Short mmCIF file of C-alpha atoms (C1' of nucleotides) in Angstrom, two decimals:
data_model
loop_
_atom_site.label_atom_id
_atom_site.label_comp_id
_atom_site.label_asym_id
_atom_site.label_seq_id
_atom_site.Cartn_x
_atom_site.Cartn_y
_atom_site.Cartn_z
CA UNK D 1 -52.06 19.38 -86.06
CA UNK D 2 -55.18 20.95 -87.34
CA UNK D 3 -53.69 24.69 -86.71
CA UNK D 4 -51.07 26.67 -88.35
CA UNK D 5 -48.58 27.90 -86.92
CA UNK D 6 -49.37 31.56 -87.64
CA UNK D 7 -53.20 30.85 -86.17
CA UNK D 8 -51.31 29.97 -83.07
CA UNK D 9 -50.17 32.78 -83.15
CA UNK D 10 -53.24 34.95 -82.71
CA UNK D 11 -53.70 33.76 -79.51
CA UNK D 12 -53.25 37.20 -77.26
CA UNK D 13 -50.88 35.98 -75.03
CA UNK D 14 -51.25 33.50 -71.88
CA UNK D 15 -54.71 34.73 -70.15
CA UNK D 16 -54.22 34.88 -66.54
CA UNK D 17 -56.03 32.48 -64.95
CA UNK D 18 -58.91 31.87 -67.18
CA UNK D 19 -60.97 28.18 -66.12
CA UNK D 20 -60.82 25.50 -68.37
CA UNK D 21 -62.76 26.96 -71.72
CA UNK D 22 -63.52 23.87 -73.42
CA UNK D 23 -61.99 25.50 -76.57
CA UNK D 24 -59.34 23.49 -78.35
CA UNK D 25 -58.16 25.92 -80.62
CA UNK D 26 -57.63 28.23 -77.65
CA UNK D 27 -56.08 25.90 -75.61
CA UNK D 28 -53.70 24.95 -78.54
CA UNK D 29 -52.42 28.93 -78.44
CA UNK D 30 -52.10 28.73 -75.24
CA UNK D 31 -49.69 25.69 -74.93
CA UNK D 32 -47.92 27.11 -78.42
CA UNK D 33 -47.38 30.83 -76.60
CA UNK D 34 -45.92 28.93 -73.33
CA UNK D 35 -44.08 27.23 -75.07
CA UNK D 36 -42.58 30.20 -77.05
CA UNK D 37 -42.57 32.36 -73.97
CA UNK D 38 -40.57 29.35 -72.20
CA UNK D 39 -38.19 28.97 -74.78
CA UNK D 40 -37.62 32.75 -75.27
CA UNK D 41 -37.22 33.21 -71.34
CA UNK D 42 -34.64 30.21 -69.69
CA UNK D 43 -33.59 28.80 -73.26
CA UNK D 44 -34.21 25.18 -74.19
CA UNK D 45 -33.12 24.22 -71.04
CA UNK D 46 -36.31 25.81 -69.19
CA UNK D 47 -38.46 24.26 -72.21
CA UNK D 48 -39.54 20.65 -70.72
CA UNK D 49 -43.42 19.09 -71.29
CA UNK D 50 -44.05 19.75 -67.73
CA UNK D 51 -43.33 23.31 -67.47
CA UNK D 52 -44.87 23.91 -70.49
CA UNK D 53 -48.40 22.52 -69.25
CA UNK D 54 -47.25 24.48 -66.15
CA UNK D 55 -47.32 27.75 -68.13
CA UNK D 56 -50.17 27.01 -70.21
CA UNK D 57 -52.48 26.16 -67.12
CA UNK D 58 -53.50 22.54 -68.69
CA UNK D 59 -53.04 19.28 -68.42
CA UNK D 60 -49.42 18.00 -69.95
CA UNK D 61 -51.56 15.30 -71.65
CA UNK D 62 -53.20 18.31 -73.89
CA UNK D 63 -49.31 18.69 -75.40
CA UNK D 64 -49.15 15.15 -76.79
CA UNK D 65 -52.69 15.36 -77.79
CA UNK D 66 -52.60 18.54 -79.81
CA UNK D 67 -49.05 18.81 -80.56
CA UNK D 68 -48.00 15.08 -80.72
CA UNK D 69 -45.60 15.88 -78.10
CA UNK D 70 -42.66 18.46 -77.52
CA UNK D 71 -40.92 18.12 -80.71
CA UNK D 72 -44.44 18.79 -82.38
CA UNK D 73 -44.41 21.77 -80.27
CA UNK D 74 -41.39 22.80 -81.31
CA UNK D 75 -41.90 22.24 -84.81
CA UNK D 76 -45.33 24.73 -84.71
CA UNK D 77 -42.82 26.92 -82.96
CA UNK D 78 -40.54 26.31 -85.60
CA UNK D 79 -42.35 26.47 -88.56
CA UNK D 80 -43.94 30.36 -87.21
CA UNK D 81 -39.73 31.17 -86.95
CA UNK D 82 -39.01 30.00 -90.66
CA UNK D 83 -40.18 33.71 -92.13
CA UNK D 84 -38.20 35.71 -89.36
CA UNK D 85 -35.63 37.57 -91.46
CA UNK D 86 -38.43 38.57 -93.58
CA UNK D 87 -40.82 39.53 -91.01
CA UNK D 88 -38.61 41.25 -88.66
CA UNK D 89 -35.86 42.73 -90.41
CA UNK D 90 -37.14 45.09 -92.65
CA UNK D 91 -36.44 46.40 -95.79
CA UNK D 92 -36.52 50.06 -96.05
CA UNK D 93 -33.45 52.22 -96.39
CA UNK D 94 -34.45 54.73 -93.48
CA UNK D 95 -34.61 57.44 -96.09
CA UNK D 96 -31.41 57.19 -97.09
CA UNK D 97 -29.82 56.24 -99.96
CA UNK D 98 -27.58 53.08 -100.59
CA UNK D 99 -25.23 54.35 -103.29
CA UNK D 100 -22.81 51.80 -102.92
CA UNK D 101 -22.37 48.40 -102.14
CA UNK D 102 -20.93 49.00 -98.65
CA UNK D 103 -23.72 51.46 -97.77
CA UNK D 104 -26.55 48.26 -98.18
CA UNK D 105 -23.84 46.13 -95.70
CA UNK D 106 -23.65 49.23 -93.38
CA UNK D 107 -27.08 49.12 -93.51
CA UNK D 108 -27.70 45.36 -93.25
CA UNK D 109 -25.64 45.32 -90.09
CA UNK D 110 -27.86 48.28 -88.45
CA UNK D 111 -31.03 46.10 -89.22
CA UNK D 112 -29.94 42.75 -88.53
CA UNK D 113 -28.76 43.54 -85.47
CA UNK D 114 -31.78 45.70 -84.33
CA UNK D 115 -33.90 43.19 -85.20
CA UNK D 116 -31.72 40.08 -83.17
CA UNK D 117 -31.79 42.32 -79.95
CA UNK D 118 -35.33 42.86 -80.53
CA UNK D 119 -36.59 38.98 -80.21
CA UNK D 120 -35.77 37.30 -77.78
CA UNK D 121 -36.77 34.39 -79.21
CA UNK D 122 -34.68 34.14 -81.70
CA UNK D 123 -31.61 35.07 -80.10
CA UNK D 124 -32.75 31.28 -78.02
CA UNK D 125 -32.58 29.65 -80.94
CA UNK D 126 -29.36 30.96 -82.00
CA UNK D 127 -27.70 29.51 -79.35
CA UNK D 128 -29.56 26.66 -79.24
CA UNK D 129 -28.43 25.96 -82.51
CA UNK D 130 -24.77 26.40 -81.49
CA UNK D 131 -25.02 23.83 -78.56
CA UNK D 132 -26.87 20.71 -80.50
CA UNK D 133 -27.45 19.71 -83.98
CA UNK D 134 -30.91 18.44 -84.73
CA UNK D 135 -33.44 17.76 -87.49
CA UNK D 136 -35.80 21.16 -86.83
CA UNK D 137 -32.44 23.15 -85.65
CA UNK D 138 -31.13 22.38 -89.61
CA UNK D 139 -34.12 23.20 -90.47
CA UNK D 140 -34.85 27.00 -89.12
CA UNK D 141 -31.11 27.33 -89.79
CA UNK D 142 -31.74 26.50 -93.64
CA UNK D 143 -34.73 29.01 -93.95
CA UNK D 144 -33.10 31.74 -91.97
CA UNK D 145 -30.22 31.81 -94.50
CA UNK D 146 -32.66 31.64 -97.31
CA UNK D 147 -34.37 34.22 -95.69
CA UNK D 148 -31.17 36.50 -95.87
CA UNK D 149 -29.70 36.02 -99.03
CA UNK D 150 -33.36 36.85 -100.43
CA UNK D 151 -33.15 39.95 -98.26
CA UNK D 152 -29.73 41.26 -99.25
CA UNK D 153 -31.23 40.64 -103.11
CA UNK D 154 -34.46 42.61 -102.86
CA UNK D 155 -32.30 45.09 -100.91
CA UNK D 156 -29.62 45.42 -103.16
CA UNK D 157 -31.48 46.82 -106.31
CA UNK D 158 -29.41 47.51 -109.02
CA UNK D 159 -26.05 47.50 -106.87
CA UNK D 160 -23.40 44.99 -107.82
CA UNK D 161 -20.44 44.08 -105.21
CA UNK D 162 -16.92 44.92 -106.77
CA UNK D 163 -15.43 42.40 -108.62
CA UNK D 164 -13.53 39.34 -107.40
CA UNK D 165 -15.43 39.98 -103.52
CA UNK D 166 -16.04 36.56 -102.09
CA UNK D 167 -19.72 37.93 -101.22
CA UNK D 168 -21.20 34.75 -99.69
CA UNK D 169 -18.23 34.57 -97.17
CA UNK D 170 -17.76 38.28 -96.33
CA UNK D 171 -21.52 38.82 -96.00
CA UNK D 172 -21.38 35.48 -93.73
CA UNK D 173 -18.53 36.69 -92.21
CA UNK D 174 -21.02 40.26 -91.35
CA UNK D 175 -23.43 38.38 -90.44
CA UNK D 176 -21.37 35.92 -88.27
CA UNK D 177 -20.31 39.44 -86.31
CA UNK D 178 -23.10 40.88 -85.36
CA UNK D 179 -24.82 37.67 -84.00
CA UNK D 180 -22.01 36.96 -81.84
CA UNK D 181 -22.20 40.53 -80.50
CA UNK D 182 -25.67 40.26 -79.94
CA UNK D 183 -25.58 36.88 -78.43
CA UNK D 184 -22.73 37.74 -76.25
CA UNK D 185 -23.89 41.20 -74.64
CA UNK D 186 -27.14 38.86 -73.56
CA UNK D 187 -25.25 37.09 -70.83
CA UNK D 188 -21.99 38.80 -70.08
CA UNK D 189 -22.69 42.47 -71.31
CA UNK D 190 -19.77 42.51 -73.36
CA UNK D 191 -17.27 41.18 -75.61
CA UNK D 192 -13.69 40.67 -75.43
CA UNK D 193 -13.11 44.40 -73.70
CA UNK D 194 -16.13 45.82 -76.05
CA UNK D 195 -18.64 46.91 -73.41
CA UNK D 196 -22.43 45.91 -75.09
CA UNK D 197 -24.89 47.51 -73.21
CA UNK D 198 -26.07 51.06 -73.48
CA UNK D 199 -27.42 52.33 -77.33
CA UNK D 200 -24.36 54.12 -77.14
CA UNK D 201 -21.99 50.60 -77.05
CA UNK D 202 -24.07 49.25 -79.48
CA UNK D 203 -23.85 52.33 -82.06
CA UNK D 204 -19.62 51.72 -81.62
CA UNK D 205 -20.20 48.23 -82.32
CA UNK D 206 -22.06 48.43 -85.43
CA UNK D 207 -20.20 51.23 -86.34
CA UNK D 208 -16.93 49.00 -86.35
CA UNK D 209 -18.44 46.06 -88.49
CA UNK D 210 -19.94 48.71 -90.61
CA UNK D 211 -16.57 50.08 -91.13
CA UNK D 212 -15.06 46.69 -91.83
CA UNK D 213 -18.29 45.31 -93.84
CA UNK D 214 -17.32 48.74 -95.95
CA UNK D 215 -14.03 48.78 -96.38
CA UNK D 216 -13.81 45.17 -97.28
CA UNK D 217 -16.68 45.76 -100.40
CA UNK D 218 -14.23 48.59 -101.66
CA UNK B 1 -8.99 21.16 -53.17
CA UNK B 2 -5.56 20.25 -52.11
CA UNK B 3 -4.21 20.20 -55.82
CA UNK B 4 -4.25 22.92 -58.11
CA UNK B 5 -5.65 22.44 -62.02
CA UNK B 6 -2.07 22.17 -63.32
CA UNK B 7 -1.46 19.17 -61.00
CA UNK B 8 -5.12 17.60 -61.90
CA UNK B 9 -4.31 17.81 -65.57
CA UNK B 10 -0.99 15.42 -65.06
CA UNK B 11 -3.20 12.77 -64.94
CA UNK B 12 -2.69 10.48 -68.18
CA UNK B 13 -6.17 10.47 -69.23
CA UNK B 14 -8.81 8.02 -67.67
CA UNK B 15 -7.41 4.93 -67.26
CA UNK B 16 -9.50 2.19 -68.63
CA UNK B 17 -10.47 -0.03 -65.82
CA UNK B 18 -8.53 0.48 -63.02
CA UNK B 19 -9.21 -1.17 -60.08
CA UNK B 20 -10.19 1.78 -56.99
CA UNK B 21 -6.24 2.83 -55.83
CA UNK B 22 -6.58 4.01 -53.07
CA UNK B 23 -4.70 7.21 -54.10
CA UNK B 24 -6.33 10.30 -53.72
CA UNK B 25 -4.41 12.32 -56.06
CA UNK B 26 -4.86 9.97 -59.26
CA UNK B 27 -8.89 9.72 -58.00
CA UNK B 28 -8.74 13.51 -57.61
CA UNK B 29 -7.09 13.77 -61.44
CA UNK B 30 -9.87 11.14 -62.60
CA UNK B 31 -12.48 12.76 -61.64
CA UNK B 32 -10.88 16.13 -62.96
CA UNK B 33 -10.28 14.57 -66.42
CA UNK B 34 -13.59 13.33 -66.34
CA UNK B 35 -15.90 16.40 -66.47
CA UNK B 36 -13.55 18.21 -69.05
CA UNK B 37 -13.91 15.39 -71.01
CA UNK B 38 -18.13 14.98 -70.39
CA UNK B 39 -17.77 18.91 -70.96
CA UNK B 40 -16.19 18.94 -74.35
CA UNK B 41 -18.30 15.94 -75.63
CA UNK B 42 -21.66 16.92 -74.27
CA UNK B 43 -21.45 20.21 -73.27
CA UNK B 44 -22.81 21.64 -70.04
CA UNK B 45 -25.76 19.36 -70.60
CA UNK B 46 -23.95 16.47 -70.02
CA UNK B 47 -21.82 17.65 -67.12
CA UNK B 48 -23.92 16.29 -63.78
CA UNK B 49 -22.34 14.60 -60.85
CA UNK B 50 -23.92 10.79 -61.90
CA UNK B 51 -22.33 11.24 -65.15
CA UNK B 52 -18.91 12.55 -64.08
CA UNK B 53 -18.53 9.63 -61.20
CA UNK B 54 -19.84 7.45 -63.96
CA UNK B 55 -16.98 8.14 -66.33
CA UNK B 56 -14.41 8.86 -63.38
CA UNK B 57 -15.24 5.40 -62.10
CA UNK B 58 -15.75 6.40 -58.80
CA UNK B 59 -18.46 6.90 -56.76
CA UNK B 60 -20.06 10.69 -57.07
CA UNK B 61 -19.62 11.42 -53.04
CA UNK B 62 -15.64 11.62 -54.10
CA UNK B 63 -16.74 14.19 -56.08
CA UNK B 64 -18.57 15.92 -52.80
CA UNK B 65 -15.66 15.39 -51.08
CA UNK B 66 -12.60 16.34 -53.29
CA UNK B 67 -14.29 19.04 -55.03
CA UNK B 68 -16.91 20.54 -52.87
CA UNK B 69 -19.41 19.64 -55.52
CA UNK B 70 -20.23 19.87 -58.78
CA UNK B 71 -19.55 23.87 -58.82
CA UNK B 72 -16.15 23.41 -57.19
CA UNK B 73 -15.20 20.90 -59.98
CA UNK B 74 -16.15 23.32 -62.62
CA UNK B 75 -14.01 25.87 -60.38
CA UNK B 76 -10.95 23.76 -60.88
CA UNK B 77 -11.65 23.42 -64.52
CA UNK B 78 -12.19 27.07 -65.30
CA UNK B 79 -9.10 28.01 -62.98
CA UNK B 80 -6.96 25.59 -65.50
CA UNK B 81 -8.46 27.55 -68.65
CA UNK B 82 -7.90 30.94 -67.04
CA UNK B 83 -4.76 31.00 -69.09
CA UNK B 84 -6.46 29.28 -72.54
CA UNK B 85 -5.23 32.06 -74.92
CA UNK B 86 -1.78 31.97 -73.79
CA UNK B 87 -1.52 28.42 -73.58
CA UNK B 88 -3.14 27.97 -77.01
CA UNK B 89 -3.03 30.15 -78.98
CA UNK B 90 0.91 30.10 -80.48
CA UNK B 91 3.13 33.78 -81.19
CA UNK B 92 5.27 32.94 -83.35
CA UNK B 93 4.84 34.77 -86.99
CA UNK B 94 4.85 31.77 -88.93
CA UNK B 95 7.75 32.42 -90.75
CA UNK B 96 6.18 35.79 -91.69
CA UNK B 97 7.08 39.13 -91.38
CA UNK B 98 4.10 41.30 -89.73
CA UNK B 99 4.83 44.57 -91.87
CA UNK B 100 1.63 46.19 -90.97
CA UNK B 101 -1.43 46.14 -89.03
CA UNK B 102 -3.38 44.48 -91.25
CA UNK B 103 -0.65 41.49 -91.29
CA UNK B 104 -1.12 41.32 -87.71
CA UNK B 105 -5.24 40.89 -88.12
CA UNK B 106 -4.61 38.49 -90.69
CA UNK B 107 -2.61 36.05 -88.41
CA UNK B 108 -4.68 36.67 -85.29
CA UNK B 109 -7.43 35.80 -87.07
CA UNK B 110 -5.82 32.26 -88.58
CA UNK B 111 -4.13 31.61 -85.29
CA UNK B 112 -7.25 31.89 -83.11
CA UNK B 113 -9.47 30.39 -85.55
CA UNK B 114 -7.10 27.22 -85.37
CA UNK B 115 -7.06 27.52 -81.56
CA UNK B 116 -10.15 27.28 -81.58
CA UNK B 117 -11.29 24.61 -83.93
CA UNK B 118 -8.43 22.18 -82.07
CA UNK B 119 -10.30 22.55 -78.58
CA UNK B 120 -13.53 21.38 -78.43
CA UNK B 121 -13.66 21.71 -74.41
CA UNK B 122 -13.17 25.67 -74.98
CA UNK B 123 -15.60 26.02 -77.66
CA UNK B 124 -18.44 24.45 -75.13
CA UNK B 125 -17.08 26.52 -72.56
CA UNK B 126 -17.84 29.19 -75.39
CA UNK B 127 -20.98 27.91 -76.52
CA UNK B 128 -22.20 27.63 -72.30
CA UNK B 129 -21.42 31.73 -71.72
CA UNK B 130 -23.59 32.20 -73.99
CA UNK B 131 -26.24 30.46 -72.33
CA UNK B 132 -26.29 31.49 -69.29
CA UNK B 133 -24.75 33.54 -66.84
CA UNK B 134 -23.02 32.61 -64.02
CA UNK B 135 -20.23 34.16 -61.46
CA UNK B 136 -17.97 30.99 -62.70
CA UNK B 137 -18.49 32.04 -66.77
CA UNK B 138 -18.00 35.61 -66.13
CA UNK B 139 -14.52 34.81 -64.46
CA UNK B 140 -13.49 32.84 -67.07
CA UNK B 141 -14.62 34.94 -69.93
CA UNK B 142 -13.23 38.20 -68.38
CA UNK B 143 -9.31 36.00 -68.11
CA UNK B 144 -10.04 35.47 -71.49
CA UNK B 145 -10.73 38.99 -72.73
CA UNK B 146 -7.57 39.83 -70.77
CA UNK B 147 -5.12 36.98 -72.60
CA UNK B 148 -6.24 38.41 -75.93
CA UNK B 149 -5.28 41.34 -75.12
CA UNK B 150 -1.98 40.80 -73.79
CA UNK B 151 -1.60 38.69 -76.62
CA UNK B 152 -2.52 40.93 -79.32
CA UNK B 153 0.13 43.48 -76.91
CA UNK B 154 2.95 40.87 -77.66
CA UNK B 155 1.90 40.24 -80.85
CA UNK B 156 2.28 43.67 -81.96
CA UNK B 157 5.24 44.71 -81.28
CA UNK B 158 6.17 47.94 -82.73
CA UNK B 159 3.50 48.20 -85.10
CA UNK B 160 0.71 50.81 -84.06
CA UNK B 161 -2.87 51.12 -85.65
CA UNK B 162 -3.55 54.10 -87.72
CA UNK B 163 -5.19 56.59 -86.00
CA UNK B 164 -9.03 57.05 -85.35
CA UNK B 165 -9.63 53.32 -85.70
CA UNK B 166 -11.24 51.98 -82.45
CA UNK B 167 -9.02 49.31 -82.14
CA UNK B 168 -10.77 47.60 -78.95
CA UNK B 169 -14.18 47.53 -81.15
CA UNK B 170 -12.76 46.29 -84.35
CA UNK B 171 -10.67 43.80 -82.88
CA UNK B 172 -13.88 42.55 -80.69
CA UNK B 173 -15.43 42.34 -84.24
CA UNK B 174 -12.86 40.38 -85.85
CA UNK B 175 -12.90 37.61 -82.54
CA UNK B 176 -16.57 37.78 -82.37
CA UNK B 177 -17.07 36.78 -86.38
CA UNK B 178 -14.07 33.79 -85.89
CA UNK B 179 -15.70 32.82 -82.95
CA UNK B 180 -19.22 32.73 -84.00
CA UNK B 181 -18.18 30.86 -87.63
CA UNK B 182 -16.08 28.12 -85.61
CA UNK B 183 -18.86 27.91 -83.22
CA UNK B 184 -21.65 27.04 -86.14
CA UNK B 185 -19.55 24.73 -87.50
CA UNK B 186 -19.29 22.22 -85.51
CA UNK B 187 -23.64 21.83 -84.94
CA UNK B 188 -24.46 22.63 -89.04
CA UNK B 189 -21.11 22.49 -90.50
CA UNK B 190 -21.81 25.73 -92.42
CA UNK B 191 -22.64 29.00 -91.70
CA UNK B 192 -25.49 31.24 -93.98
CA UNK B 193 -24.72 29.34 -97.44
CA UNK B 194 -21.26 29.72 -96.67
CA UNK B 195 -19.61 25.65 -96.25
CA UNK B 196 -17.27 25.23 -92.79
CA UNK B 197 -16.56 21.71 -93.35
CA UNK B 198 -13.35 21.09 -95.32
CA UNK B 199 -9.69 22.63 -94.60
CA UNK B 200 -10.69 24.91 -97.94
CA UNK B 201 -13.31 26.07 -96.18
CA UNK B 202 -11.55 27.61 -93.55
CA UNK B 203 -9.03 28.67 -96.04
CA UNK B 204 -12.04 30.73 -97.43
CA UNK B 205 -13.97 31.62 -94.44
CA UNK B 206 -10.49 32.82 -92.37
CA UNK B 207 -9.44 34.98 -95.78
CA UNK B 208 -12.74 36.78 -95.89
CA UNK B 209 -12.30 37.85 -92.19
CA UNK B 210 -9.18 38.64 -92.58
CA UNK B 211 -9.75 40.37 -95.74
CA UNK B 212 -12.44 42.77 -93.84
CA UNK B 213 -9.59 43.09 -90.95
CA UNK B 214 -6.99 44.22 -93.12
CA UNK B 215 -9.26 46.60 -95.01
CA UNK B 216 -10.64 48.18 -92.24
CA UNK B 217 -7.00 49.03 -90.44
CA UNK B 218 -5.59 50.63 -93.90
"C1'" DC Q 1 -1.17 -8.53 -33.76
"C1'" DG Q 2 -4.48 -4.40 -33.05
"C1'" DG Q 3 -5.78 0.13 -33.77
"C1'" DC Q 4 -6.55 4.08 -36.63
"C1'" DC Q 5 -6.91 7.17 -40.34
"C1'" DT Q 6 -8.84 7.68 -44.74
"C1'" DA Q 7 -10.11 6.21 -49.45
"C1'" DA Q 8 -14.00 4.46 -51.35
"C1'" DT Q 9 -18.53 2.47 -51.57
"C1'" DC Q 10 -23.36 1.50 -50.47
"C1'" DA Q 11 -27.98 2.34 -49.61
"C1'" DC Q 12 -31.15 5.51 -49.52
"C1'" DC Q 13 -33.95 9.89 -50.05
"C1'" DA Q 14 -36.67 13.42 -52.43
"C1'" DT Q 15 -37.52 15.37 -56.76
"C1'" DC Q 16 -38.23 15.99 -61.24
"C1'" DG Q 17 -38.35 14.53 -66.02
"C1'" DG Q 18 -40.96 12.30 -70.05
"C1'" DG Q 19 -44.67 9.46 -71.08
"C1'" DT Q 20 -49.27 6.77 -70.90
"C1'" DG Q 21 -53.91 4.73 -69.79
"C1'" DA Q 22 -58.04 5.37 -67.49
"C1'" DC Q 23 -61.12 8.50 -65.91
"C1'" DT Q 24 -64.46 12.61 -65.63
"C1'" DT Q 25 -66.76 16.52 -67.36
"C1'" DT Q 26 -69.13 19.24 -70.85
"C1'" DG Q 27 -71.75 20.46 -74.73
"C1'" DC Q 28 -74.20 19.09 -78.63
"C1'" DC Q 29 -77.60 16.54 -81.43
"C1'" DG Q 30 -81.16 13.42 -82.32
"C1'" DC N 1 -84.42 12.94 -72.06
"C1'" DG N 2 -80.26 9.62 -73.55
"C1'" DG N 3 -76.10 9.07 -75.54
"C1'" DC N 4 -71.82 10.22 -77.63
"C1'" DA N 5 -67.68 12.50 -78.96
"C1'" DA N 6 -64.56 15.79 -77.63
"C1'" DA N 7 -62.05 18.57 -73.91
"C1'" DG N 8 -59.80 18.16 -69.96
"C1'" DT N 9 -57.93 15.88 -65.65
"C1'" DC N 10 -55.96 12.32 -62.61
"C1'" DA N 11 -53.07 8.86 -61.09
"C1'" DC N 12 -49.55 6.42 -62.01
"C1'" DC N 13 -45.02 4.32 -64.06
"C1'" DC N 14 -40.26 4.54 -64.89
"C1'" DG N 15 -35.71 6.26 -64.99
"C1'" DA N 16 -32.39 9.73 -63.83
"C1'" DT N 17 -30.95 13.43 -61.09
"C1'" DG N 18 -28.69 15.96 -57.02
"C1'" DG N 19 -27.57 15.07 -52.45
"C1'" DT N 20 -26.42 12.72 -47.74
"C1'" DG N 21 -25.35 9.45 -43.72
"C1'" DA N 22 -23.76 5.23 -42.51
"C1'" DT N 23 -20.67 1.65 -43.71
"C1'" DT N 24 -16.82 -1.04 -45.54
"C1'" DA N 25 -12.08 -1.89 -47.05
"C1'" DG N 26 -7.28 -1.06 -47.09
"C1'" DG N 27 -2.68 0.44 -45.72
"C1'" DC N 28 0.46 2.02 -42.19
"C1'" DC N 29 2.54 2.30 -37.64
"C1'" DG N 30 3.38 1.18 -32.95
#
DNA sequence: CGGCCTAATCACCATCGGGTGACTTTGCCG
DNA sequence: CGGCAAAGTCACCCGATGGTGATTAGGCCG
């Protein structure tokens, strides 16, 4: 694979109906974007070698050539996903100031979960992740909890949790919350009686593992 | 469908090699025991009417003709977990007297959490409603919602939340983050650095939830 | 015995999936 | 111009899937 993954990424989008270009680097973002867009739409079910040539107006051929196949594709696809929690949860403290330890998981829960019901994407591979175990899947899972703990470090300054907090298993636990929420107001709009659907349900829900995230680091 | 779940699920398991018995009932039950089975091992995946007549030994038109299909078989099965939480998830106090609100998190969050990680068919069923949406998953998810509730009712006896805590969004919080931890387990066998593998694991894992629980109802 | 209802199977279809080898087009370079 | 490598396409194979109509096999009853 002679491209990186964040190259791929400058393609703008699948052009409409554009004739064969004779451009391989093009043609590469193109199959990479289907393949995202595929993945991000029906889930892994909906991502399959045909439909991605399908999407990406070529020849399925051009996937095992430039990709070495789907799981190449999905590795590019991977690889692009390993930075997420850095790139799309950011870091700023929305002008406020995170006095104590519970105001940084208060404030973690806001972004994380912003972010997750931002992409998509992502949420795909969540669940993906949930329903099969696989070499890349371990993989993306690894970075993304690198990617977190490195977040909640830059994030937390000079704060230390209280004493004798199990941090790694309540922030998991957080964590562990929110994605479920997220995940769960996708396909059914709510959880367990917790309607998840207007910016109103949503401030409620983060409000409530806010409160808990809080309380517990007290 | 001439039988209802409850009757299906008398059937003793597959029986190994059977010769065809001409009963329609035991076929019926076969068939039945077959896709939970494909459904807890492979997940929705692996549920399709080859493989279930496969592992039924039968021939998939029984399927057609008992069931209506392969969406009348997952009918029966869903009608049969309507009453999951109920069924599985035990009242008794352990022994233990529930003094306060928080004691009452703590062992709803131990008792579902070993529900949970004792059925694998349920936590596929989980794993599917999450990705997708269908009239079949909504049904079941909304009984489910329901036992919980009814549950956590009979659970709590006399005891009553303090006031201003939003019960219904906390306790969706404390399900959703059991849930989603059980869930991870079983594909990565941890969860965002924290380890979901051994029983001390869980010891750890269910304390922290139940840790933020109790907090957040003082 | 013969008939009949029904459990169960068989044979077949169309379709779609992943995967591959052979082919055609295009642009470039000497 | 000729030729050559790269970009792209075509035609096909194989296996598995969902789905259906016709057919067989077995037990029961008069």
């Amino acid at each position: 694979m002679t491209a990186t993954a964040a190259e791929l990424l400058e393609t703008p989008a699948v052009p409409e109906k554009e004739l064969p270009v004779r451009d391989r680097a093009q043609t590469q973002g193109r199959i990479f974007q289907a393949g995202r867009a595929l993945l991000a739409e029906g889930g892994f079910q909906a991502f399959g070698v045909n439909a991605v040539a399908r999407k990406a107006g070529c020849d399925k051929q051009l996937i095992y050539r430039y990709f070495g196949g789907l799981d190449g594709l999905l590795d590019a696809i991977g690889e692009d996903l390993a930075g997420w929690v850095t790139q799309h949860v950011p870091e700023d403290q929305g002008g406020r100031f995170l006095l104590t330890y519970g105001d940084l998981m208060e404030r973690l829960v806001e972004l994380y979960a912003d972010a997750l019901r931002a992409d998509p994407l992502m949420r795909r591979i969540l669940v993906w992740e949930l329903s099969e175990s696989s070499p890349h899947i371990a993989r993306m899972a690894d970075a993304r909890a690198k990617g977190i703990a490195q977040w909640i470090e830059r994030m937390r300054g000079s704060l230390t949790p209280p004493k004798g907090a199990d941090t790694v298993a309540l922030n998991a636990v957080v964590i562990a919350a929110v994605q479920q929420l997220v995940l769960a107001a996708e396909t059914s709009g709510s959880f367990v009686g917790l309607p998840l659907k207007s910016q109103k349900d949503w401030a409620r829900a983060v409000a409530a593992v806010a409160r808990m995230a809080r309380a517990a680091y007290a």
